[in-house]
PDB file of C-alpha atoms in Angstrom:
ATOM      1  CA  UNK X 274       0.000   0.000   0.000  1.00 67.00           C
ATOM      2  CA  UNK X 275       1.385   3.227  -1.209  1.00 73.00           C
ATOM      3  CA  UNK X 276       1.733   6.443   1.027  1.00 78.00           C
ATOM      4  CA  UNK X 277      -0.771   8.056  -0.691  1.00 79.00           C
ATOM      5  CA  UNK X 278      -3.688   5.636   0.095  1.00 80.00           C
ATOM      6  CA  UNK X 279      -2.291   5.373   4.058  1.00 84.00           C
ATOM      7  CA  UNK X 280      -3.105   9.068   4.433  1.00 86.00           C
ATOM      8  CA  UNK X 281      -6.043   9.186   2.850  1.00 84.00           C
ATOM      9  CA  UNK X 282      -7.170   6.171   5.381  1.00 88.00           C
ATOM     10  CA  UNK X 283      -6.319   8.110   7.994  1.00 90.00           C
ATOM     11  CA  UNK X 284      -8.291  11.113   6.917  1.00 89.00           C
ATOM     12  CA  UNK X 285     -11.160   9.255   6.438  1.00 89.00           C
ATOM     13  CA  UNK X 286     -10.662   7.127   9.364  1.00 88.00           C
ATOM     14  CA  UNK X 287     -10.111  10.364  11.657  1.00 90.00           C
ATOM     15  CA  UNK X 288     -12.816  11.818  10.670  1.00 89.00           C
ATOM     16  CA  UNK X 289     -15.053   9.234  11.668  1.00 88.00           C
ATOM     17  CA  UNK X 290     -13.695   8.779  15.115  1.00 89.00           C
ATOM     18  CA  UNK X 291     -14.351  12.503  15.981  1.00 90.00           C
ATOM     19  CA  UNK X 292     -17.815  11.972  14.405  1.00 88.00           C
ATOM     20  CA  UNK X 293     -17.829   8.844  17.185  1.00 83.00           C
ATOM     21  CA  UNK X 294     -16.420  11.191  19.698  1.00 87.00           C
ATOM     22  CA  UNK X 295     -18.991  14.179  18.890  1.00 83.00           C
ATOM     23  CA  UNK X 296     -21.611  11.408  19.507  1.00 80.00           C
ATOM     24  CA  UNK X 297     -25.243  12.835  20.441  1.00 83.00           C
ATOM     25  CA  UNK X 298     -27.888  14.035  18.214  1.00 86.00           C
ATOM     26  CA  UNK X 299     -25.033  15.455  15.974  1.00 85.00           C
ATOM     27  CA  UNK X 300     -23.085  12.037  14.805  1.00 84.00           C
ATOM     28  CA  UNK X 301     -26.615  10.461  14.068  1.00 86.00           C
ATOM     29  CA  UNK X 302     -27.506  12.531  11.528  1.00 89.00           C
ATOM     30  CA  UNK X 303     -24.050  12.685  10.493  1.00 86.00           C
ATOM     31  CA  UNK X 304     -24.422   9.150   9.924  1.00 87.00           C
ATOM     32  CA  UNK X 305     -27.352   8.274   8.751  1.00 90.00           C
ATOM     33  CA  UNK X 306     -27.379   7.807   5.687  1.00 90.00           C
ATOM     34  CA  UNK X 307     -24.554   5.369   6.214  1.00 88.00           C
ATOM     35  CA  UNK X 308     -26.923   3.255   8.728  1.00 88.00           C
ATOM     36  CA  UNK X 309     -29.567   3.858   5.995  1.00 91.00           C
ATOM     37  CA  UNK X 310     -26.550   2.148   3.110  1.00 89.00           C
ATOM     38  CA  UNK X 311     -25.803  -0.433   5.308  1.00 87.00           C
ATOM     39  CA  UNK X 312     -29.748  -1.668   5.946  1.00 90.00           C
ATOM     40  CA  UNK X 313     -29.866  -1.391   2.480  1.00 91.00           C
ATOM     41  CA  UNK X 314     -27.078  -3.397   1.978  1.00 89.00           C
ATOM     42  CA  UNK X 315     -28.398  -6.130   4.749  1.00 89.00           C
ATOM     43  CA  UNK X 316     -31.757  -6.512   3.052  1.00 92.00           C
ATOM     44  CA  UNK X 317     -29.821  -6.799   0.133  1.00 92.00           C
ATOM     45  CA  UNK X 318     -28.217  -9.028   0.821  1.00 91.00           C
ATOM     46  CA  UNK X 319     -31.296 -11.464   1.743  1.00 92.00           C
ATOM     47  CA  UNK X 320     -32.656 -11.085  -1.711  1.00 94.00           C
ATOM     48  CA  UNK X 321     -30.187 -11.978  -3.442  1.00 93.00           C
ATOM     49  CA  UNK X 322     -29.500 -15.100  -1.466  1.00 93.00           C
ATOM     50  CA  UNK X 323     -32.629 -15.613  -2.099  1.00 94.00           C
ATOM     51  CA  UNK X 324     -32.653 -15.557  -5.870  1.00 95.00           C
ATOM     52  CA  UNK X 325     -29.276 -16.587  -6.265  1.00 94.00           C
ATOM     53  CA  UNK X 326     -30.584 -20.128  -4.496  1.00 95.00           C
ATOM     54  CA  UNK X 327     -33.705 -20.736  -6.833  1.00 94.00           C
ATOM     55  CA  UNK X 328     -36.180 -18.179  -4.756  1.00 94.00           C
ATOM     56  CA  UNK X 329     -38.034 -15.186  -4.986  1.00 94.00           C
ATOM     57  CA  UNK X 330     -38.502 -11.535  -3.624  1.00 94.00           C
ATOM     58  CA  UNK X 331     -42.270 -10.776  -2.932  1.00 95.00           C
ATOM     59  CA  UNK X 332     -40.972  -7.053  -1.203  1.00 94.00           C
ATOM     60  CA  UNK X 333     -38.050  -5.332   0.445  1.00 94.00           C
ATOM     61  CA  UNK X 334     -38.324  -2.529   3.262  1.00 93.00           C
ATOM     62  CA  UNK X 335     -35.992   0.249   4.614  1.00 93.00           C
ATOM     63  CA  UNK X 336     -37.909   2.132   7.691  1.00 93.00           C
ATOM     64  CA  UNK X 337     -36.757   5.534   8.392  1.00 91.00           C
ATOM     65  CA  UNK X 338     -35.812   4.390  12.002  1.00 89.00           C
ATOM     66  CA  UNK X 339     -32.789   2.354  10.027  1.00 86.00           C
ATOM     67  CA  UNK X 340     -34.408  -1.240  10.262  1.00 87.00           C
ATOM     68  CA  UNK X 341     -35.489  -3.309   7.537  1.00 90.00           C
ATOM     69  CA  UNK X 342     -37.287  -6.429   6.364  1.00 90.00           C
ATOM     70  CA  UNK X 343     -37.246  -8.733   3.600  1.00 92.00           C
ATOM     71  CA  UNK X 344     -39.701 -11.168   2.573  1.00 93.00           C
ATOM     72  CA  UNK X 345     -39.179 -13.738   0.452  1.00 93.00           C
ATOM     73  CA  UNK X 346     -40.828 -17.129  -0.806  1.00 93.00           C
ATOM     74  CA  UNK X 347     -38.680 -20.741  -1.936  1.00 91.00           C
ATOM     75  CA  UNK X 348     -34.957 -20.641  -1.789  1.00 91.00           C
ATOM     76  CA  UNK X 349     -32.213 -22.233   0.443  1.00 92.00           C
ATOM     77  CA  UNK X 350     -33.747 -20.686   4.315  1.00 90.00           C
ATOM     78  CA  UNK X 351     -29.836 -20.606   5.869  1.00 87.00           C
ATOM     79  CA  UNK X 352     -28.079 -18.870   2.775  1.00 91.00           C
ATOM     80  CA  UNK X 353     -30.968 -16.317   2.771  1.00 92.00           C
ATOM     81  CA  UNK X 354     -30.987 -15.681   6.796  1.00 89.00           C
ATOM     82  CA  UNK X 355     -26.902 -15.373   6.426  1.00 87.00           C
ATOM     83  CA  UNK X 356     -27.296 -13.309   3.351  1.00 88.00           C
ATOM     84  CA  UNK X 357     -27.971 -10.115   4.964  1.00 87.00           C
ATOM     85  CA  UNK X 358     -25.624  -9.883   7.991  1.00 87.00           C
ATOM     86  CA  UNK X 359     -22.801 -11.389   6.182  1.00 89.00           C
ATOM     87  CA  UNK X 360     -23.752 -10.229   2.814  1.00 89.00           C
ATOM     88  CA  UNK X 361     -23.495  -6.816   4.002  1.00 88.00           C
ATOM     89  CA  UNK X 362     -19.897  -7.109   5.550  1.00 90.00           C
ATOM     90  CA  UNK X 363     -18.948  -8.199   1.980  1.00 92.00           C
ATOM     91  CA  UNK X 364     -20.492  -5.246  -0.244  1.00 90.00           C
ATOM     92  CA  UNK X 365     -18.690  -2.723   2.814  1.00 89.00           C
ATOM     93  CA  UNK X 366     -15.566  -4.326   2.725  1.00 92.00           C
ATOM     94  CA  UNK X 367     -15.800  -4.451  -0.939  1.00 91.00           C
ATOM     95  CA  UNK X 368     -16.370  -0.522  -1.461  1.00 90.00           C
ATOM     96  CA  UNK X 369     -13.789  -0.004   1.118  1.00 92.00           C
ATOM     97  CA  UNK X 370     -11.628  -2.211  -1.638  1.00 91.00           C
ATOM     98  CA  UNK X 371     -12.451  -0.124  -4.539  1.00 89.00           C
ATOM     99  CA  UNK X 372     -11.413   3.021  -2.315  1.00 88.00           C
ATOM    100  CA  UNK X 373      -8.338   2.437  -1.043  1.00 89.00           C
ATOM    101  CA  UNK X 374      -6.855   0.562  -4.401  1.00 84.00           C
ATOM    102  CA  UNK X 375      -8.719   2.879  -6.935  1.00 74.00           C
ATOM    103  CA  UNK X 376      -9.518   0.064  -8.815  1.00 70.00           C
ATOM    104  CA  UNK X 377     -11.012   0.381 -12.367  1.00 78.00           C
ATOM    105  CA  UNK X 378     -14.017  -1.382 -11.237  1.00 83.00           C
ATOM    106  CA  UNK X 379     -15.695   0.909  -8.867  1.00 85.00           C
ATOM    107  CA  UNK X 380     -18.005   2.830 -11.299  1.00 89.00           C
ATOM    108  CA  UNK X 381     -19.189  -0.394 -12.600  1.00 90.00           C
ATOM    109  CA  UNK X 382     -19.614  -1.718  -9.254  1.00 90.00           C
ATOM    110  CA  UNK X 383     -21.632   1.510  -7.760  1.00 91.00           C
ATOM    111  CA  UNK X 384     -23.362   1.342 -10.908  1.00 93.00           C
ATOM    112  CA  UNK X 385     -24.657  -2.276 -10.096  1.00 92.00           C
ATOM    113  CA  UNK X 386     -25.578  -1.292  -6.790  1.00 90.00           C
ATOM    114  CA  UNK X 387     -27.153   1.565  -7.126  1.00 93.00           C
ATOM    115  CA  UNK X 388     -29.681  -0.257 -10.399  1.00 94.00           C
ATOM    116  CA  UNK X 389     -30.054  -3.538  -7.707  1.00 92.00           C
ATOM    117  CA  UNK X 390     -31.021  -0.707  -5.134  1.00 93.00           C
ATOM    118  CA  UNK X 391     -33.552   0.821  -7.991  1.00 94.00           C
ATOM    119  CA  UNK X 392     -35.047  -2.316  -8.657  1.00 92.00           C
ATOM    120  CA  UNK X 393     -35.727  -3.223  -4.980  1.00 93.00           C
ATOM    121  CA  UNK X 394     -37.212   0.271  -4.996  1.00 94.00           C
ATOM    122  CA  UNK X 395     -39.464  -0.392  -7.735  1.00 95.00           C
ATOM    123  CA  UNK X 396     -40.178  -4.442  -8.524  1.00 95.00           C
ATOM    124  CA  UNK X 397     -40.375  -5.425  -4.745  1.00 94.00           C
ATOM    125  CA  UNK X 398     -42.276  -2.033  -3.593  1.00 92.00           C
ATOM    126  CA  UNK X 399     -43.342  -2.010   0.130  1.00 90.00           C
ATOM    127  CA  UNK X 400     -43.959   1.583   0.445  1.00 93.00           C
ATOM    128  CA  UNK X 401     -43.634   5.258  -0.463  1.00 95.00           C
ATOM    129  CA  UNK X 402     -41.023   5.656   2.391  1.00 94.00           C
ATOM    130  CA  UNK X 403     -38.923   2.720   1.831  1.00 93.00           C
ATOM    131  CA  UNK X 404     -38.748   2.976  -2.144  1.00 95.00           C
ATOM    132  CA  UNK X 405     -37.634   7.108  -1.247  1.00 95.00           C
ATOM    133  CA  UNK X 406     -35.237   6.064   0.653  1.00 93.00           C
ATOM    134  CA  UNK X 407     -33.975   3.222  -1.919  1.00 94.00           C
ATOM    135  CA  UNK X 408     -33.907   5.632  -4.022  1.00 95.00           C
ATOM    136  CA  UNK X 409     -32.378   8.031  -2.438  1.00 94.00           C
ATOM    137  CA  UNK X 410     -29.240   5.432  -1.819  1.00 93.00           C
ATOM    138  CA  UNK X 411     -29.122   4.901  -5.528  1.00 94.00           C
ATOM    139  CA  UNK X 412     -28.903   8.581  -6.593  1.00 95.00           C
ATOM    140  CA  UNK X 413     -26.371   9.174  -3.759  1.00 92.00           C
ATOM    141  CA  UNK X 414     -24.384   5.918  -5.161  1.00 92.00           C
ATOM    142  CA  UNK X 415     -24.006   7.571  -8.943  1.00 93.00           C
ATOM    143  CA  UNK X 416     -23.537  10.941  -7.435  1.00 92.00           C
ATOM    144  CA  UNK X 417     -20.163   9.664  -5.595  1.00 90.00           C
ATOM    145  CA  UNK X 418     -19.321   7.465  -8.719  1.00 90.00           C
ATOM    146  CA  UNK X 419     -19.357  10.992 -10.573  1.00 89.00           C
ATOM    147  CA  UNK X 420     -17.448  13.321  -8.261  1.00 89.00           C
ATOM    148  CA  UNK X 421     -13.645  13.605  -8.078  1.00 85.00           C
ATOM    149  CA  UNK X 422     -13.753  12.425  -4.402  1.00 86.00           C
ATOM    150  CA  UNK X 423     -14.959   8.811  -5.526  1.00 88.00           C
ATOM    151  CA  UNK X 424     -12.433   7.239  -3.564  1.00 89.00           C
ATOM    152  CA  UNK X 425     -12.167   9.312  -0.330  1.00 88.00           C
ATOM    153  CA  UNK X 426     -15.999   9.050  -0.014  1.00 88.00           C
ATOM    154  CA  UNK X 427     -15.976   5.353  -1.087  1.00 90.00           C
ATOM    155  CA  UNK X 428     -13.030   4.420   2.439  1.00 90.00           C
ATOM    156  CA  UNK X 429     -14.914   6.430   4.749  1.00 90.00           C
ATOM    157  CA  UNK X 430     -18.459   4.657   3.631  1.00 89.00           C
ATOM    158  CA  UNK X 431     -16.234   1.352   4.272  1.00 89.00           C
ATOM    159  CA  UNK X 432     -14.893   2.363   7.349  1.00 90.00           C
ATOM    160  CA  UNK X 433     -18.261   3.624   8.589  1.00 87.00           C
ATOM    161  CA  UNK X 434     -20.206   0.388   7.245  1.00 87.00           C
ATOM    162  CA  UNK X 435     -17.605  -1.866   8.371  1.00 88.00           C
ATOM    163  CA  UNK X 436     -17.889  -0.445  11.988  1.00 87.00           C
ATOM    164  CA  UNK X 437     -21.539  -0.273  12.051  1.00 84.00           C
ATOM    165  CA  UNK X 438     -22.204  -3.845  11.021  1.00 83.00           C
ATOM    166  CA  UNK X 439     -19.284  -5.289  13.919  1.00 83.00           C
ATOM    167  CA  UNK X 440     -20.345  -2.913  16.237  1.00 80.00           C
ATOM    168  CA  UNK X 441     -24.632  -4.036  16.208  1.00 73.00           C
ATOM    169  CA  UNK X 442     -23.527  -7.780  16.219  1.00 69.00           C
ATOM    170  CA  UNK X 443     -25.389  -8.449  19.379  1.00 66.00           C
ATOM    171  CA  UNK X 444     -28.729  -6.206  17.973  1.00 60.00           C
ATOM    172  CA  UNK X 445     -28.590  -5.981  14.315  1.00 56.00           C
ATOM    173  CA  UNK X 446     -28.922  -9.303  12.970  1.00 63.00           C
ATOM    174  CA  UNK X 447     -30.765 -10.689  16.295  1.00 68.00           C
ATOM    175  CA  UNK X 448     -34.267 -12.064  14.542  1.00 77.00           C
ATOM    176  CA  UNK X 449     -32.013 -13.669  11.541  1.00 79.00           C
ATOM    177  CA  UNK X 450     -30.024 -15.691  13.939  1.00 81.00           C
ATOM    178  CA  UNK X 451     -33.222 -16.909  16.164  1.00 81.00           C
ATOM    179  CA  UNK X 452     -34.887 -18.265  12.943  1.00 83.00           C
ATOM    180  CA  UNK X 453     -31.394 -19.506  11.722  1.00 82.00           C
ATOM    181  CA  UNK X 454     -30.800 -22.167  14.769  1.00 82.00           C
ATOM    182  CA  UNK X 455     -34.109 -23.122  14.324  1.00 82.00           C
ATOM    183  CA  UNK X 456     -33.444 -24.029  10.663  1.00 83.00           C
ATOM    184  CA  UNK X 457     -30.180 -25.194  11.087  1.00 80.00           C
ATOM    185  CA  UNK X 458     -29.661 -26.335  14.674  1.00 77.00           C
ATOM    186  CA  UNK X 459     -26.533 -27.499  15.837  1.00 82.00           C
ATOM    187  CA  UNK X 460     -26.252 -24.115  18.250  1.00 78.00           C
ATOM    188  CA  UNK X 461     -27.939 -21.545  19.822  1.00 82.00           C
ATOM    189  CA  UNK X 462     -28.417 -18.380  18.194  1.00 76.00           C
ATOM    190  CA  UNK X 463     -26.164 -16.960  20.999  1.00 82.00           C
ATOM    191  CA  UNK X 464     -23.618 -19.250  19.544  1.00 84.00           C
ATOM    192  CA  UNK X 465     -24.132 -18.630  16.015  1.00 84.00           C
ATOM    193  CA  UNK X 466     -24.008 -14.790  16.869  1.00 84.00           C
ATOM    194  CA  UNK X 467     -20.955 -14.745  17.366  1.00 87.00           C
ATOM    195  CA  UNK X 468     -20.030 -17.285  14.580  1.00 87.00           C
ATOM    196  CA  UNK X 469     -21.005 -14.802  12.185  1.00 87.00           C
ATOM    197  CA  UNK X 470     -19.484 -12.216  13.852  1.00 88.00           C
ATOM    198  CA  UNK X 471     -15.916 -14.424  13.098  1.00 91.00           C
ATOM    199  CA  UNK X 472     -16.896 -14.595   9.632  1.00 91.00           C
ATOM    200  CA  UNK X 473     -17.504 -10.719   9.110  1.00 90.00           C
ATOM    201  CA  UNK X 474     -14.393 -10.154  11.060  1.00 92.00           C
ATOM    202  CA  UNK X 475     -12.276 -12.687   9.136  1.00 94.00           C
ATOM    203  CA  UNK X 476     -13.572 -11.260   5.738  1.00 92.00           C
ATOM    204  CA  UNK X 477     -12.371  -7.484   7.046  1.00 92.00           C
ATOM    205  CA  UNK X 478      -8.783  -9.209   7.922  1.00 93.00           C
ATOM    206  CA  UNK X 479      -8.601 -10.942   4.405  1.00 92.00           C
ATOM    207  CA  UNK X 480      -9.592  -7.481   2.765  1.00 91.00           C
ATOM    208  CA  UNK X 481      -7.113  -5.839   5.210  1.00 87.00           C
ATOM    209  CA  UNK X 482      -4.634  -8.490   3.952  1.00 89.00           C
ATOM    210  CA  UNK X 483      -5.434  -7.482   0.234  1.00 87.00           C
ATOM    211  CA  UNK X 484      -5.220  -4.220   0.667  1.00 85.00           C
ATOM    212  CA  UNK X 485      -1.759  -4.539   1.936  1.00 82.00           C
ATOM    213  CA  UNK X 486      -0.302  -6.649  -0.703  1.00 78.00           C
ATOM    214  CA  UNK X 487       1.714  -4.226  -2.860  1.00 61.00           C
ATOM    215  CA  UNK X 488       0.169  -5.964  -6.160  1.00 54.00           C
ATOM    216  CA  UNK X 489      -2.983  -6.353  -7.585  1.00 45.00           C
ATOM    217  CA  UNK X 490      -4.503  -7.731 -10.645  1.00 45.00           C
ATOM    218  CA  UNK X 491      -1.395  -6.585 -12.702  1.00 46.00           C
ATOM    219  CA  UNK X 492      -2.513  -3.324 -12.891  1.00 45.00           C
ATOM    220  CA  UNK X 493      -5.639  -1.273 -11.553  1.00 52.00           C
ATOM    221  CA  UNK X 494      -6.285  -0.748 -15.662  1.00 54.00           C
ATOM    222  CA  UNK X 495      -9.196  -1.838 -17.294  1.00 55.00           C
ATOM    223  CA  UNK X 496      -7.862  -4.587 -19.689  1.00 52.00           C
ATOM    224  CA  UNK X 497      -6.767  -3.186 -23.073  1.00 48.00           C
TER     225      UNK X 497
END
């Protein structure tokens, strides 16, 4: 990792720890819209486990409050349930990717999320509320693709998502893991809490471990 992307990491990184510091009223707002991304990103990641394992998605829901809920009907129950706790840590740790390397990829990848987030909006409609704020997530995804800051915005929305998810382990994913050891057994969902809290933190120490390597895919150039 070059010196240039280890102070731009620290920018972004101390400028979310005074936003944690501030705390209050303040670093809520300041940060909602990444709580917002990242329920997005969660409910997300349920559909697509969902499709991607023979199902369907009747409707997907972002409430203002932050929460979400998707309901689906057929597919593989446990890759769906993991699919939005786990699936999330991978699309944050993923833009945090695209950030720090400035990899050719990102606009196509902010592209794809913000038309998955469009289509959630429209094709599996819940309500006025949930498809503005889809929406809104979209627009603010080809926005950032756009503006010269791409990469600065893209490691602090990694850092920030990356935090969030590890840091609500023992709230955020709470109702997926009570249906999950009923599907799967084996554990409890105490147990399997923090099983997929290993995994999330695992994935963020193999991106760390990418990130670090001073070679990528040959080059960060589209291929000629």
């Amino acid at each position: 990792m070059d010196k240039n992307s280890i102070i731009r990491i620290s920018i972004a990184l101390g400028i979310f720890v005074v936003i944690q510091l501030v705390g209050g009223t303040l670093a809520k707002v300041l940060l909602y819209p990444i709580t917002i991304l990242v329920t997005a990103l969660h409910e997300l990641g349920h559909a697509l486990g969902a499709i991607l394992t023979g199902g369907s998605v009747n409707s997907l829901r972002i409430n203002e409050d932050g929460s979400g809920q998707c309901a689906s009907q057929g597919g593989v129950a446990s890759i769906i349930l993991m699919g939005g706790y786990i699936g999330s840590a991978i699309f944050g740790n993923l833009l945090f990717y695209l950030g720090v390397k400035r990899h050719w990829l990102d606009s196509i990848i902010l592209t794809i999320f913000a038309v998955l987030l469009s289509i959630a909006a429209i094709f599996w409609y819940d309500n006025l509320l949930s498809s503005i704020l889809l929406i809104a997530i979209a627009v603010g995804l080809i926005y950032i693709r756009n503006t010269v800051y791409k990469h600065e915005i893209l490691i602090f929305i990694g850092i920030a998502s990356i935090w969030h998810i590890i840091k609500d382990f023992n709230v955020g994913p709470s109702s997926d893991l009570e249906m999950y050891a009923k599907t799967i057994g084996i554990f409890s969902s105490t147990v399997w809490k923090y099983v997929w809290l290993l995994i999330v933190i695992s994935l963020t120490a193999l991106n760390f471990k990418w990130i670090l390597q001073k070679k990528t895919l040959k080059s960060n150039q589209p291929p000629k």
